[in-house]
Structure formats: structure tokens, C-alpha cells
XYZ file of C-alpha atoms in Angstrom:
771
model
C 163.645 98.735 137.094
C 165.397 100.654 134.257
C 163.663 104.145 133.649
C 163.267 103.092 129.794
C 161.562 100.068 130.624
C 159.232 101.259 133.121
C 158.477 104.159 130.733
C 157.232 101.284 128.458
C 155.664 99.413 130.950
C 153.459 102.344 132.181
C 152.703 103.273 128.707
C 151.593 99.899 128.168
C 149.414 99.656 130.701
C 147.912 103.283 129.783
C 147.390 102.162 126.475
C 145.400 99.114 127.865
C 143.598 101.134 130.093
C 142.607 103.410 127.350
C 141.556 100.399 125.242
C 139.521 98.990 127.936
C 137.854 102.428 128.633
C 137.168 103.497 124.857
C 136.782 100.284 122.492
C 137.759 100.593 118.814
C 135.239 102.512 116.538
C 132.712 100.120 115.049
C 132.598 102.163 111.906
C 131.151 100.239 108.613
C 133.817 98.864 106.724
C 134.040 100.073 102.761
C 132.711 96.939 101.599
C 129.672 98.649 103.162
C 129.742 101.210 101.581
C 127.051 102.210 98.653
C 128.336 102.361 95.134
C 126.219 104.027 92.456
C 127.466 103.857 88.653
C 126.941 107.285 86.741
C 125.079 108.683 85.298
C 122.139 108.920 88.027
C 119.273 110.940 85.974
C 116.703 110.589 88.632
C 116.228 111.938 92.051
C 115.056 108.815 93.407
C 118.610 106.875 92.714
C 120.356 109.594 94.305
C 122.752 109.522 97.053
C 120.911 110.652 100.163
C 122.769 112.674 102.610
C 121.114 114.495 105.904
C 120.932 115.650 109.430
C 117.331 115.250 110.246
C 116.311 119.066 109.478
C 118.062 119.275 106.051
C 118.101 116.555 103.479
C 120.426 116.610 100.304
C 120.166 114.094 97.335
C 123.385 114.135 95.289
C 122.797 112.774 91.738
C 123.878 113.809 87.868
C 125.346 113.293 84.582
C 128.172 114.530 82.405
C 129.347 117.319 83.465
C 126.014 118.267 85.440
C 126.012 117.357 89.115
C 122.569 118.276 91.109
C 121.625 118.448 94.736
C 118.042 118.066 95.444
C 117.168 119.693 98.643
C 114.690 119.375 101.221
C 113.688 120.721 104.753
C 111.583 118.828 107.160
C 109.531 121.853 108.537
C 108.679 123.436 105.115
C 105.045 122.945 105.153
C 101.957 124.790 103.862
C 99.287 124.054 106.530
C 96.381 125.880 105.345
C 93.507 124.172 104.660
C 91.927 123.042 101.569
C 89.677 125.497 99.974
C 87.128 122.382 99.617
C 87.486 121.607 103.246
C 86.183 125.078 104.451
C 83.150 124.464 103.043
C 82.561 121.408 104.926
C 84.243 121.591 108.110
C 81.009 121.777 110.141
C 80.476 118.131 108.794
C 83.742 117.147 109.346
C 82.899 114.899 112.561
C 82.480 111.402 113.747
C 78.750 111.636 114.355
C 78.612 112.929 110.423
C 80.601 109.583 109.339
C 78.298 107.300 111.233
C 75.276 108.749 109.979
C 76.342 108.661 106.427
C 77.364 105.167 106.595
C 74.507 104.049 108.314
C 72.661 105.798 105.428
C 75.013 104.397 102.514
C 75.780 107.802 101.307
C 79.178 107.274 100.424
C 79.205 110.479 97.654
C 78.463 112.540 100.240
C 81.004 110.801 103.067
C 83.967 111.028 100.412
C 83.142 114.876 99.511
C 83.331 115.493 103.541
C 86.024 113.458 104.633
C 88.342 113.587 100.993
C 87.820 117.068 100.879
C 91.081 118.252 102.945
C 93.280 115.441 100.749
C 93.647 118.118 97.833
C 96.612 116.905 95.762
C 96.779 120.223 93.730
C 96.706 122.368 96.748
C 97.369 122.712 100.706
C 97.869 121.576 103.173
C 101.162 120.014 102.023
C 104.624 119.545 102.790
C 106.896 121.888 100.054
C 109.968 121.176 98.017
C 113.020 123.277 98.474
C 114.498 123.464 95.283
C 117.552 122.328 93.499
C 121.300 123.481 92.864
C 122.875 122.647 89.523
C 126.537 122.731 89.311
C 128.397 123.159 85.612
C 131.587 121.170 85.618
C 134.513 120.968 83.088
C 132.603 118.396 80.077
C 136.100 117.512 79.352
C 135.690 115.016 82.668
C 132.480 113.402 83.000
C 131.101 112.056 86.210
C 131.721 108.291 86.100
C 130.678 107.200 89.993
C 129.025 108.000 92.973
C 129.330 106.529 96.429
C 127.850 106.977 100.067
C 130.637 106.079 102.435
C 128.621 105.187 106.012
C 131.614 105.712 108.322
C 131.806 109.421 107.915
C 128.208 109.833 106.105
C 129.998 111.490 102.868
C 128.738 111.343 99.520
C 131.598 111.152 96.763
C 131.502 111.964 93.464
C 134.430 111.025 90.725
C 135.438 111.951 87.503
C 136.924 110.473 84.739
C 139.957 112.924 85.016
C 140.643 111.229 88.581
C 138.824 114.591 90.776
C 136.312 114.408 92.864
C 133.509 116.295 94.868
C 132.864 115.114 98.338
C 129.926 116.405 100.273
C 128.069 116.162 103.965
C 125.336 117.633 105.984
C 126.777 118.608 109.320
C 125.396 116.312 111.516
C 126.597 118.231 114.732
C 124.491 121.122 113.971
C 120.715 120.348 113.299
C 119.291 123.609 114.427
C 121.317 125.662 111.524
C 121.972 123.088 109.226
C 124.351 123.264 106.303
C 126.033 121.566 103.780
C 129.695 121.242 102.375
C 130.907 120.395 99.386
C 134.619 120.110 98.352
C 135.346 119.801 94.698
C 138.756 119.265 93.748
C 140.957 118.833 90.325
C 138.158 119.771 88.362
C 136.959 123.435 87.133
C 133.477 124.594 88.374
C 132.007 126.814 85.174
C 128.910 127.695 87.060
C 126.397 127.393 89.717
C 122.744 127.584 89.201
C 119.460 127.534 91.183
C 116.504 125.886 90.579
C 113.598 127.359 92.813
C 110.493 124.559 92.847
C 108.373 125.475 90.086
C 105.345 123.467 91.730
C 104.947 125.870 94.417
C 103.003 127.986 91.418
C 99.930 125.687 92.381
C 99.822 126.924 95.825
C 99.226 130.509 94.706
C 103.165 131.662 95.358
C 104.693 134.350 93.669
C 108.026 133.837 91.574
C 111.054 133.255 94.054
C 113.158 136.650 94.418
C 116.612 135.569 93.244
C 119.891 137.102 93.413
C 123.665 136.661 93.629
C 127.311 137.759 92.930
C 130.451 136.607 92.315
C 130.812 133.804 94.594
C 126.956 133.194 95.551
C 123.640 132.804 94.204
C 120.380 132.565 96.235
C 116.513 132.425 96.125
C 113.985 133.286 98.506
C 110.543 131.811 97.937
C 107.299 133.493 99.927
C 104.952 131.064 100.886
C 101.743 130.987 102.972
C 100.593 132.979 105.694
C 103.553 135.695 105.276
C 106.302 132.711 105.774
C 109.111 132.417 103.410
C 112.030 130.653 102.994
C 115.474 130.672 101.395
C 118.277 128.632 99.362
C 121.652 129.970 99.161
C 125.000 128.526 98.124
C 128.185 130.176 98.162
C 131.731 129.236 97.801
C 135.190 129.932 97.545
C 138.714 128.549 95.992
C 141.293 126.985 98.583
C 144.587 126.289 97.535
C 143.863 123.899 94.612
C 140.085 123.031 95.686
C 136.802 124.812 95.626
C 134.515 124.702 99.033
C 131.083 125.122 98.387
C 128.207 125.373 101.362
C 124.781 125.072 100.709
C 121.756 125.643 103.091
C 117.950 125.892 103.137
C 116.579 128.504 105.900
C 113.806 129.852 107.403
C 113.678 133.351 109.069
C 114.849 133.545 112.581
C 115.730 136.424 115.359
C 114.141 139.239 112.806
C 116.285 138.409 109.882
C 114.708 137.741 106.447
C 115.612 134.008 105.109
C 118.016 135.122 103.026
C 120.050 137.037 105.648
C 119.738 133.796 108.063
C 121.054 131.916 105.188
C 123.822 134.166 104.013
C 125.155 134.192 107.789
C 125.244 130.205 107.690
C 127.043 129.956 104.612
C 129.337 132.626 105.157
C 130.303 131.093 108.633
C 130.472 127.428 107.229
C 133.234 128.743 104.556
C 135.166 130.387 106.942
C 135.529 127.549 109.438
C 136.322 125.102 106.548
C 135.765 121.332 105.199
C 137.902 119.673 107.208
C 137.096 121.432 110.623
C 133.151 120.790 110.150
C 133.582 117.202 108.898
C 135.963 116.301 112.138
C 132.759 117.494 114.003
C 130.478 115.557 111.773
C 132.522 112.435 111.728
C 132.633 112.322 115.635
C 128.952 112.436 115.779
C 128.451 109.298 113.331
C 131.647 107.613 115.063
C 129.229 107.818 118.226
C 126.453 106.918 116.499
C 127.947 103.736 114.772
C 129.564 102.535 118.413
C 126.280 101.924 119.443
C 125.747 98.727 118.163
C 127.041 96.365 115.233
C 125.915 93.026 113.493
C 126.947 90.572 110.964
C 125.267 88.479 109.136
C 126.831 86.302 106.140
C 124.561 87.735 103.427
C 126.348 90.506 101.714
C 123.251 92.155 100.349
C 121.085 92.347 103.215
C 124.217 93.276 105.465
C 124.508 96.303 103.138
C 121.067 97.458 103.040
C 120.852 96.704 106.740
C 123.421 99.500 107.221
C 122.290 101.405 105.193
C 118.739 101.617 106.706
C 120.382 102.493 109.868
C 122.252 105.188 108.320
C 118.644 106.401 107.508
C 118.081 106.818 111.337
C 121.169 109.229 111.316
C 120.773 111.103 108.532
C 116.879 111.872 108.876
C 115.750 111.363 112.588
C 117.244 113.529 115.017
C 116.095 115.010 118.281
C 115.160 118.816 117.756
C 114.081 118.325 113.977
C 110.746 116.969 112.426
C 110.326 113.090 112.645
C 110.453 111.121 109.066
C 107.604 111.595 107.370
C 106.654 109.322 104.065
C 110.125 110.226 102.302
C 112.320 111.150 105.302
C 114.508 114.452 104.214
C 114.172 113.390 100.602
C 110.933 114.836 99.310
C 110.566 113.875 95.613
C 112.377 116.541 92.831
C 110.370 115.300 90.087
C 108.693 119.342 89.596
C 105.681 118.436 91.349
C 104.197 118.728 94.912
C 105.386 115.467 97.231
C 103.815 112.448 96.511
C 100.924 111.874 99.248
C 101.729 115.280 100.331
C 104.806 114.361 102.220
C 102.739 113.680 105.218
C 102.507 111.561 108.381
C 100.336 108.377 107.903
C 99.833 106.874 110.984
C 98.190 103.574 109.673
C 101.286 101.662 109.100
C 103.789 104.425 107.896
C 105.175 106.209 111.004
C 104.754 103.089 113.286
C 107.180 100.977 111.064
C 109.695 103.594 110.162
C 109.925 104.048 114.108
C 109.980 100.193 114.895
C 113.913 99.210 114.599
C 115.483 101.759 116.322
C 115.173 100.394 119.788
C 117.195 97.168 119.226
C 120.052 99.100 117.379
C 120.044 101.648 120.430
C 119.407 104.563 118.420
C 116.986 105.809 120.957
C 117.569 109.653 120.187
C 116.139 108.613 116.516
C 113.312 107.599 118.084
C 112.628 110.188 120.704
C 112.432 112.355 117.561
C 109.071 110.989 116.749
C 107.809 110.524 120.471
C 108.648 114.001 121.425
C 106.730 115.447 118.518
C 104.149 113.232 119.074
C 104.177 114.324 122.937
C 104.395 118.195 121.940
C 101.400 117.932 119.790
C 99.292 116.463 122.488
C 97.334 119.790 122.566
C 96.350 119.349 119.034
C 95.308 115.705 119.717
C 93.200 116.860 122.370
C 91.213 119.381 120.147
C 90.689 116.718 117.423
C 89.312 114.306 120.145
C 86.888 116.632 121.135
C 86.404 118.690 118.138
C 85.925 115.329 115.860
C 84.895 112.793 118.080
C 83.093 114.691 120.835
C 85.359 112.707 123.349
C 87.563 113.403 126.120
C 91.515 112.544 126.183
C 93.207 112.501 123.023
C 93.494 111.077 119.277
C 95.820 111.195 116.911
C 94.601 111.633 113.221
C 95.485 108.587 111.134
C 96.726 111.038 108.086
C 98.282 114.420 109.297
C 100.216 117.133 108.740
C 103.246 118.466 110.428
C 101.356 120.639 112.671
C 99.094 117.480 113.387
C 96.122 118.632 111.097
C 94.041 115.932 110.708
C 94.381 116.093 106.341
C 91.312 113.268 105.932
C 91.668 111.040 102.635
C 90.007 107.448 102.906
C 87.760 108.405 106.041
C 87.493 104.469 107.188
C 91.506 104.831 108.092
C 92.907 108.182 107.704
C 89.603 109.001 110.549
C 90.023 105.912 112.785
C 90.277 106.185 116.234
C 92.775 103.021 116.847
C 95.683 104.576 115.117
C 96.627 106.470 117.983
C 96.651 103.690 119.879
C 99.212 102.283 117.566
C 101.278 105.159 117.903
C 100.837 104.997 121.642
C 102.624 101.694 121.386
C 105.942 103.090 120.742
C 105.913 104.812 123.738
C 105.356 101.661 125.479
C 108.021 99.827 123.468
C 110.327 102.401 124.200
C 109.999 102.200 127.840
C 110.046 98.556 127.549
C 113.098 98.599 126.075
C 114.956 101.598 128.023
C 113.345 100.530 131.808
C 113.628 104.754 131.860
C 111.022 104.917 134.985
C 111.258 108.885 134.451
C 110.135 108.566 130.724
C 107.463 105.900 132.247
C 105.877 108.286 134.690
C 106.200 111.662 132.691
C 105.494 110.392 129.203
C 104.930 106.883 128.051
C 102.105 106.558 130.718
C 100.494 110.065 130.429
C 100.522 110.083 126.753
C 98.818 106.404 126.101
C 96.371 106.909 128.818
C 95.125 110.035 127.131
C 94.684 108.102 123.900
C 93.052 105.268 126.198
C 90.662 107.848 127.764
C 89.375 109.109 124.271
C 89.118 105.269 123.105
C 87.151 104.182 126.494
C 84.653 107.116 125.611
C 83.802 105.834 122.151
C 83.373 102.228 123.029
C 79.913 100.541 124.012
C 78.384 97.140 124.752
C 76.884 95.637 122.030
C 74.064 92.699 122.002
C 76.627 90.146 123.485
C 78.107 92.401 125.756
C 81.356 93.276 124.423
C 82.645 96.560 123.803
C 82.569 97.847 120.402
C 83.286 100.936 118.260
C 80.270 102.526 116.515
C 82.524 102.001 113.203
C 85.095 99.856 112.528
C 87.785 98.976 109.792
C 91.073 97.398 108.878
C 93.362 99.123 106.788
C 93.356 98.825 103.881
C 90.775 96.126 103.299
C 88.401 96.964 100.783
C 90.027 100.139 99.800
C 87.791 103.285 100.150
C 84.089 101.721 99.515
C 81.258 100.916 102.034
C 82.175 97.633 102.219
C 85.459 98.964 104.136
C 83.458 99.455 107.326
C 83.553 96.216 108.974
C 81.306 94.908 111.481
C 82.683 96.119 114.977
C 84.991 95.430 116.142
C 87.572 94.638 113.424
C 90.232 92.071 114.206
C 92.662 94.969 113.554
C 90.538 97.563 116.108
C 90.205 94.576 118.590
C 94.000 94.006 118.345
C 94.798 97.772 118.968
C 92.635 98.317 121.677
C 93.373 95.321 123.622
C 97.169 96.237 123.099
C 96.753 99.473 124.390
C 94.634 98.548 127.245
C 96.861 95.908 128.425
C 100.016 98.047 128.020
C 98.362 100.607 130.097
C 97.462 97.962 133.158
C 101.398 97.000 132.337
C 102.320 100.476 133.089
C 100.231 101.107 135.779
C 101.227 98.602 137.937
C 104.851 99.638 137.320
C 103.861 103.130 138.571
C 102.162 101.265 141.677
C 98.395 102.552 140.239
C 97.012 99.255 140.680
C 93.381 100.398 140.935
C 94.082 101.939 137.161
C 95.950 98.646 135.960
C 92.872 96.558 137.006
C 90.485 98.791 135.684
C 92.437 98.516 132.235
C 92.782 94.991 132.028
C 89.003 94.919 132.918
C 88.394 96.858 129.908
C 90.820 94.619 127.522
C 88.608 91.684 128.984
C 85.471 93.404 128.014
C 86.554 93.591 124.331
C 85.939 89.928 124.015
C 87.721 87.228 122.169
C 89.084 87.241 118.450
C 87.453 86.535 115.516
C 88.205 83.207 114.136
C 87.217 80.683 111.626
C 86.356 77.177 112.527
C 90.379 76.234 111.871
C 91.665 79.141 113.880
C 92.265 81.834 110.923
C 92.200 85.324 112.012
C 89.182 86.926 110.329
C 88.715 90.687 109.459
C 85.653 90.643 111.529
C 83.322 88.095 113.390
C 81.912 87.037 109.848
C 84.598 88.577 107.203
C 87.368 86.248 105.791
C 90.218 87.905 104.160
C 88.766 87.487 100.471
C 92.079 87.951 98.391
C 95.864 88.919 98.525
C 96.389 92.236 100.474
C 98.979 94.742 100.731
C 98.585 95.714 104.706
C 98.834 92.767 107.444
C 96.189 94.265 109.528
C 94.333 91.361 110.571
C 97.654 89.920 111.785
C 98.750 92.431 113.881
C 97.704 90.481 117.068
C 100.977 88.173 115.921
C 103.379 91.490 115.278
C 103.882 93.718 116.276
C 101.610 93.728 119.260
C 102.548 90.234 120.849
C 99.000 89.152 121.708
C 98.917 86.125 120.012
C 102.494 84.326 120.274
C 104.584 80.879 120.064
C 104.385 81.123 123.897
C 100.873 81.220 123.810
C 100.407 77.318 124.113
C 98.245 75.298 121.402
C 95.329 77.534 121.039
C 97.982 80.454 120.042
C 99.952 77.904 118.071
C 96.587 77.030 116.168
C 95.775 80.542 115.407
C 99.081 81.456 114.328
C 99.413 78.120 111.573
C 96.301 78.490 110.292
C 96.408 82.432 109.632
C 99.701 82.157 107.943
C 98.394 79.338 105.990
C 95.800 81.553 104.974
C 97.878 84.440 103.624
C 100.247 81.979 102.067
C 97.076 80.602 100.153
C 96.445 83.683 98.929
C 99.654 84.704 97.425
C 101.482 88.157 97.326
C 99.783 89.587 93.912
C 98.462 92.754 95.864
C 101.690 93.123 98.108
C 103.880 96.116 98.145
C 107.581 96.146 99.258
C 106.826 96.604 102.959
C 104.478 94.067 102.901
C 107.148 91.493 102.173
C 109.665 93.007 104.631
C 106.783 93.226 107.196
C 105.974 89.508 106.853
C 109.756 88.954 107.313
C 109.500 90.350 110.695
C 106.393 88.671 111.451
C 107.475 84.944 110.456
C 110.751 85.678 112.462
C 108.781 86.562 115.382
C 106.900 82.949 115.356
C 110.120 81.114 114.865
C 109.872 80.560 111.359
C 113.599 80.906 110.168
C 113.044 80.132 106.370
C 110.238 82.332 105.525
C 111.581 84.826 107.071
C 114.669 84.961 105.277
C 112.521 84.326 102.074
C 110.282 87.254 102.324
C 113.587 89.178 103.530
C 115.415 88.285 100.465
C 112.550 88.822 97.939
C 112.414 92.493 99.363
C 115.690 93.240 99.112
C 116.252 91.896 95.578
C 112.987 93.071 94.112
C 111.198 95.979 95.942
C 114.111 98.416 96.274
C 115.711 100.859 93.935
C 119.413 101.025 92.846
C 120.338 103.548 96.019
C 118.410 101.270 98.217
C 115.195 103.388 98.744
C 111.802 101.185 99.451
C 109.866 100.864 96.185
C 106.056 100.256 96.973
C 106.102 98.462 93.422
C 108.270 95.153 92.084
C 111.043 96.785 90.497
C 112.078 93.110 88.554
C 108.247 93.093 86.876
C 108.862 89.166 87.854
C 104.992 88.544 89.020
C 105.852 88.961 92.437
C 103.081 91.692 92.924
C 100.664 93.312 90.384
C 102.200 96.387 91.902
C 104.863 97.743 89.664
C 105.082 101.285 90.181
C 108.082 103.328 91.571
C 107.076 105.756 94.826
C 109.273 105.262 97.378
C 108.441 105.450 101.107
C 110.561 104.229 103.771
C 108.663 102.264 106.116
C 109.279 99.330 104.095
C 113.193 99.808 104.547
C 112.933 100.149 108.364
C 110.962 97.180 108.421
C 113.712 95.221 106.687
C 115.953 96.667 109.457
C 113.761 95.071 112.242
C 113.497 91.645 110.288
C 117.092 91.507 110.879
C 117.211 92.309 114.385
C 114.373 90.054 114.765
C 116.349 87.066 113.372
C 119.381 87.475 115.801
C 117.844 88.996 118.744
C 114.254 89.121 120.317
C 113.071 89.807 123.919
C 109.319 90.123 124.120
C 106.987 88.604 126.507
C 103.158 87.810 125.502
C 101.058 90.475 126.687
C 98.368 89.427 128.673
C 95.827 90.221 130.805
C 97.205 91.873 134.204
C 96.074 90.138 137.446
C 93.712 92.197 139.384
C 95.703 93.498 142.319
C 94.664 95.480 145.496
C 94.555 99.148 145.345
C 97.206 99.076 148.148
C 99.485 96.784 146.139
C 103.331 98.355 145.752
C 104.545 99.316 142.255
C 106.048 96.763 140.027
C 109.257 96.444 138.795
C 109.336 96.027 134.813
C 110.208 92.156 134.059
C 111.667 92.326 130.844
C 110.917 89.218 128.106
C 113.266 86.499 128.137
C 116.129 86.725 125.551
C 116.064 84.791 122.498
C 119.384 84.541 120.711
C 119.541 83.520 117.058
C 115.552 82.572 117.044
C 115.039 82.771 113.275
C 118.409 82.452 111.603
C 118.141 80.372 108.738
C 120.257 77.227 108.592
C 122.441 78.015 105.545
C 123.776 81.152 107.936
C 126.271 79.016 109.661
C 128.021 82.382 111.219
C 126.272 85.479 112.672
C 126.887 87.965 115.423
C 125.735 91.121 117.073
C 127.124 93.224 119.476
C 125.311 95.621 121.991
C 121.873 95.010 120.541
C 119.473 96.366 122.912
C 116.718 94.481 124.807
C 114.089 94.948 126.897
C 115.083 96.092 130.340
C 117.654 98.416 128.575
C 120.085 95.082 128.311
C 122.883 95.296 126.100
C 123.216 91.757 124.395
C 126.306 90.465 122.415
C 126.354 86.803 121.066
C 128.216 84.828 118.442
C 126.996 82.026 116.361
C 129.423 79.568 115.070
C 128.828 76.570 112.818
C 125.065 77.242 113.165
C 125.156 76.965 117.159
C 125.409 79.833 119.375
C 129.172 80.009 120.635
C 129.276 82.929 123.055
C 127.406 85.464 124.438
C 127.197 88.367 126.614
C 124.625 90.732 128.456
C 125.333 93.602 130.177
C 122.199 94.622 132.747
C 120.631 97.786 131.780
C 118.425 97.864 134.992
C 118.533 96.237 138.650
C 116.511 92.974 137.671
C 115.950 89.271 136.545
C 117.621 88.445 133.114
C 116.115 85.553 131.496
C 117.967 83.585 128.650
C 115.703 81.205 126.524
C 117.385 77.617 126.194
C 117.389 77.495 122.448
C 120.955 75.723 122.308
C 120.095 72.510 121.351
C 121.039 70.120 124.447
C 124.526 71.811 124.703
C 125.302 73.424 128.127
C 126.576 76.842 128.345
C 129.155 77.660 130.655
C 128.207 80.805 132.945
C 130.414 83.339 134.233
C 128.175 83.325 137.716
C 127.466 80.764 139.769
C 124.178 81.672 140.951
C 122.350 81.262 137.510
C 119.099 78.910 137.758
C 117.096 77.327 135.463
C 113.303 77.388 135.408
C 111.436 75.709 132.688
C 112.712 76.744 129.532
C 114.673 79.490 130.710
C 118.130 80.327 132.377
C 117.775 83.152 134.961
C 119.817 85.276 137.319
C 119.424 88.141 139.076
C 121.466 91.172 137.982
C 122.248 94.587 139.575
C 122.506 97.154 136.620
C 125.941 97.042 134.391
C 126.804 93.921 135.862
C 128.147 91.076 133.236
C 126.353 87.457 132.366
C 128.487 86.100 130.042
C 128.558 82.293 128.641
C 130.618 80.399 126.288
C 130.076 76.726 124.735
């Protein structure tokens, strides 16, 4: 072979090998970017940027650009002064006594006392940067570019500002901005005035040419600083911004100045390259396509939120992530962690997209606070084990509020469910042994200690509720156990039985399963409708789908459960349909989309997801609690944004494309010396809830139970191709929903058992089929 030809062949072979080893990036196309017309005159319609620790909202009008700043660990953890007066009565026993004697004024005084909207404890706003530019060239448009996670502001003259928060450094967060072709007239800092309510002194301010800063003294001797520096580099102006706490003996202003100086020295392009590499790896984990442009754009926006707002080594996302309100006051709902829906649904979708680091941010946080949760179980419930407050601060402090839910002991079970799901989706035995089972067991020990047999012999809690039925009235305490509490308890005990059996703890598995059985049966109306408790039907339209939680997310009542489960599902959903949506929030619609997809109701799943996306998001995609169209979909028309509705919408897309659950049923009794069991993932269901008008759809490397990476194509309304890369040694099952069409498999050893195709695959082996 001639040398040149040999060289060309070798180069071609090398190129093919490289392509096989490193598939091309799955970066979102520019058609998925978030464009926003100028002006943007309110913070909650801004371009959201972040790296988990620090958040930036980019907005403005004419010649004024604003950067609203946030940092996840800025908290005032002091208890409310009112709470110090009632601390001794802030106990589960006191709550039971007050409820029994109907002393609800005293109840509210004690259990709402720490939830003071005018004071601590609360998350803190960080402040704002304002850039004053040449008024001859006003801002005309903004854009969030997903591929590189950059925000862009464009001006009438054709000049632009580009910005990002460096994803490559969570510990020392900095935002870089590059201003090209327009004059920077002035830079101003706006310390948060709302901290005056907390008794803080005015911020110290200072600056020189090319530098502005303020340092805010906070509670208990803490402080934080905001600093911006800038310099001209050729025809551009480079700016760097940070929010810093004091470290290594330095005050926050000195830390911030060192960080900004280092960023300016390295420059925009150098840091952008590191930042873009991180985001390329993020987007490469998975990809989806659905033939609904507005829903696909929203899916990618919400997935972007995981990368921008939830990173290991940073605080997890509270109600508003790293984008705390910049409206002149303290954060709404104190910017806290609500564990009666918000945190659990915010951390629901990451498993299927494969963004496990984002989920571990929250799971690590919960694990690290186990000592706090143990103290709470002991001091509030007088019980062993651990309990998670339903409403809590960054430190895990119980904030109180509506005591029926903020202090319900089963909220911790719902948090524990996330550990269980993470294990099921990763098949990580080390995580199971060292994190998932120990955390869930501590929650289970506390709840087991609180349960007592009632007159019928069923185990019940002394107080029971169903979020957020009947608000904060005496009526909100239902007859124990509510179906919500029953679902939370059954789910936890059966999950513990599954985990214990997998670890070879057969006696413990039997004990946990027996506890689940001893809770008794569901509370049903004669037609099978899930009630609130033994006697109370859902009285009216309501925002929280609490009595439907056995269906989703807990898999206790499923379409695989035969006629009894089918009757419960049909009757319960008819009841919710009958009562309508007038008292729903935005998250109710995206949650109902998940639930309807889970039970295979594709038209309803699409309807609720589409309604959510058209009426319950602001123009930058933030989920709004109220109906922004004011078209009668809900009587709630207010504006506050929280993130859980967004992540429920992302997971609704997953539920429509791929499901892999199994019915969570009682573990059979095993002998004490039974060996450890292997995780058996649920069967893969491809396109289980795709509406008929979605004739084409696809996904690549979505994650299923067992750690399996699943890809598939839908063409002309039917599955055309699928591939499974095994995440563990074990059985892979695929549900036959192919309409009588026979797949052509790449493996001869695959067999059909009932409705499922099944094959044993070693880890990383590939199962593929065409039609």
C-alpha cells in the first residue's frame, strides 16, 4: 500500500475509533434556547444563571442591566424571639393535648411561632449589581443559551453582553461577564435593604477605579460580601462578580477580592472553556425528543435547572433554588425547605435523566443532617431514630408553620423514599449499604415507635393529617391513619423490607414487611375511591394530590395490581375529575400529568402537562403557583414561583417516554439465614403514555431501575428501535406493548414470560431490537 494511502486509511480508522469511544456531544440546539424580549422589568422573568452555590438573574431595560445575586448558604438561623417563649411546649405531646382539647389558638401560637415572616429564621437575599450603559444603545433582547449555559443581552447597536456562572468551581463561585461594543458608564451595588428587619447594621461599602464592594454584617458574628471588578481588554470590558463568606481567617471582602482578581486575570475565554466542558458532560448523559416544541423547550430548561442550581458540594435547592426573590423583602416562605411536596418533587426527575450528581446534592445534605434529625426525633417526638421536619432551615431547624403538616412525622418517610429510588435507579450496592438503608431505617425506627394499635388492631399514629387538606384548622387532623400517612408508612416499611432483603438481612426484612401489613388496608368508598381517612371523602377541589400518593409516586396501587387496583385507580381519578381544578396550583397540573402517565392515561397526561406549560409558567419558564392566563383554570391567579412544578413537568415527560417501576408489595417471609437477594428492576415500559398525535419521539440513555441505560425510537406511532445497556449483572425485562409486532432481537437467549420479554445480561452488555 502506498504511504499516503496507508496514512489516510490509518487516519480514517483512528477517526472511527475515536468516534466510537467518544460520541458527538448531545448539546441542545439553538432552537431550544430561551429567548426573552426586552425590557425585562421584574426579577422573576429574568435569565437564570447559576452553578449550585451562586445564582444570578440577568434582567433590565433601556441602558440599565441588573444582576440579582443569590448564594445558597446565606441564612439567618436564629430562632424567632416569639419561639423562645414557647420552646418548652414545642413537642408532639403538647400538640396531641391541644388537639384533643380543641385549643387551636394556643396550638397556633406555639407551632406557628417560629414561622415569623418579619424575622428569623430565614434565607437571606444577597443584593444586586446594576450596570449603567450608553443610553444611545438600549437593550433589545435577552437569551439563555443552553449548550454553554450563557446569558446574553443584545443591544440596538449590535453590541452584546455575555455572562455565565463558572460551573467548574462550586467552592469559589464567580460570574464572568463580557461587554462588547458598548460603553460602560457606571457600576452600582445595591445591598439588600430587607435585612434591616433582622436588626442588621447598614452594609459597609467601598471601591476604587474598576472595583465596587459591600460587606454585610449578619447574625451571630457572620458576614458576607458582594464584589464586582472590571477591566478593559482590547475592545471589550471584562467583569467578574462574586458573593463570598469569610474563610481561612480572611474577611468576606478580602476573599471576594482575591476571587474576582483571579477570575479577571484568567479571562473570559479560559474560564468559559472550563465551564463549557462541564456543561458538555452534563448534556451528554441523556437526550430526549418529543414533537411538541413548547414542551421540549421547557423540558430542557428544567433539566438545565439541575445543572445550574443543584451540585454536590453546594446546598440543595430550597423553594426557589439559587434565585431568591429580588423584590425588596425577605424571601417568600422564608426561602426554606418544604418537605410536604416541594423538596421531594424537586428531586424526582434527576434519576431518569441520569443527573445523579444533582440528586446526591440533596441526599448528601439529608445524610449530613442525620444528627440534627436524631435530636429532633428525641426532643420533639420523644422517640428514637430520626425525624425530618416538614418545614426546615438549611441547618435542619424545624421552622414550624401549619403544625398539621410542618410537624407531621411522615414527611421524613417521603424524604427517605428518595434514597430508596436513588438506589433502585443506580443499583449501587455501596450506596444501599452505607446510605440508603441506614437513613431509611432511622426514619422507620422513629415512626415505629410512634405507632400504636387502635381498637381494630391496626397500627396508627396519635395524630394524622393529609397535606394540605382543610388548611390549618382543627378539621385538618383526620382520623388516624389518613390515606396519606398510610401510604407514606407502607411505602417506607416495604422499601425497608426490599433493601434489607437485598442486603441479606432476612429477619429485618420480615419485620419491616409485617409492620406494613399491620397498618391495615386502604380507606375506600364503596365504589373504590380513595378517601382522606376512614370516613372523609375529598370534599372539594384541592391543590395537593395527597390521597392519590399510593398511585404516584409510591407504586402501592398500580395498573399491574389487577382488578382491585384498577377499580381504585378508576374511581379515585373520576372523583378528582368531578371536583375540578379550581383550587389547583401549577404543580397540581404537572403532578397530575405524572400520575396519569403512570397509570397509562396518555390523553390526560398530555392535557395536564400542556395546560401547566401554557398557563402556569412565567415567560422565563419559572413555575408560577397561580393561573397566569386568568382563564378560570384555577381560582389561584397569584404569581409566586417555586421550582417543584417545573421538575414535575420534566418527570411527566419521562413518565410518558419510559417507565421501569414495579408494584411495591409485601416481601414474602424469608428464613433468618436466607442469602442476600439481587436487585430485580421493574420491567421497562417504552412509550407507555405517549398521546396519539406524537407519531415521532425518541430518547437516548435515559436511566431505568437497575442502572440500565435505555434508548428508543418511536416512528409513525409505533416503537421502531430500542437498545438497553445493562447497568448491572441481572435480569432485564421489557414489557410487550408493541401491538402484536414481533421485535428482531440481537440475542438468541431472550425469552417471553407472560407480558414481558426477559434476558439475563452481564453489566454493560447490550440488548437491541428493531421492528
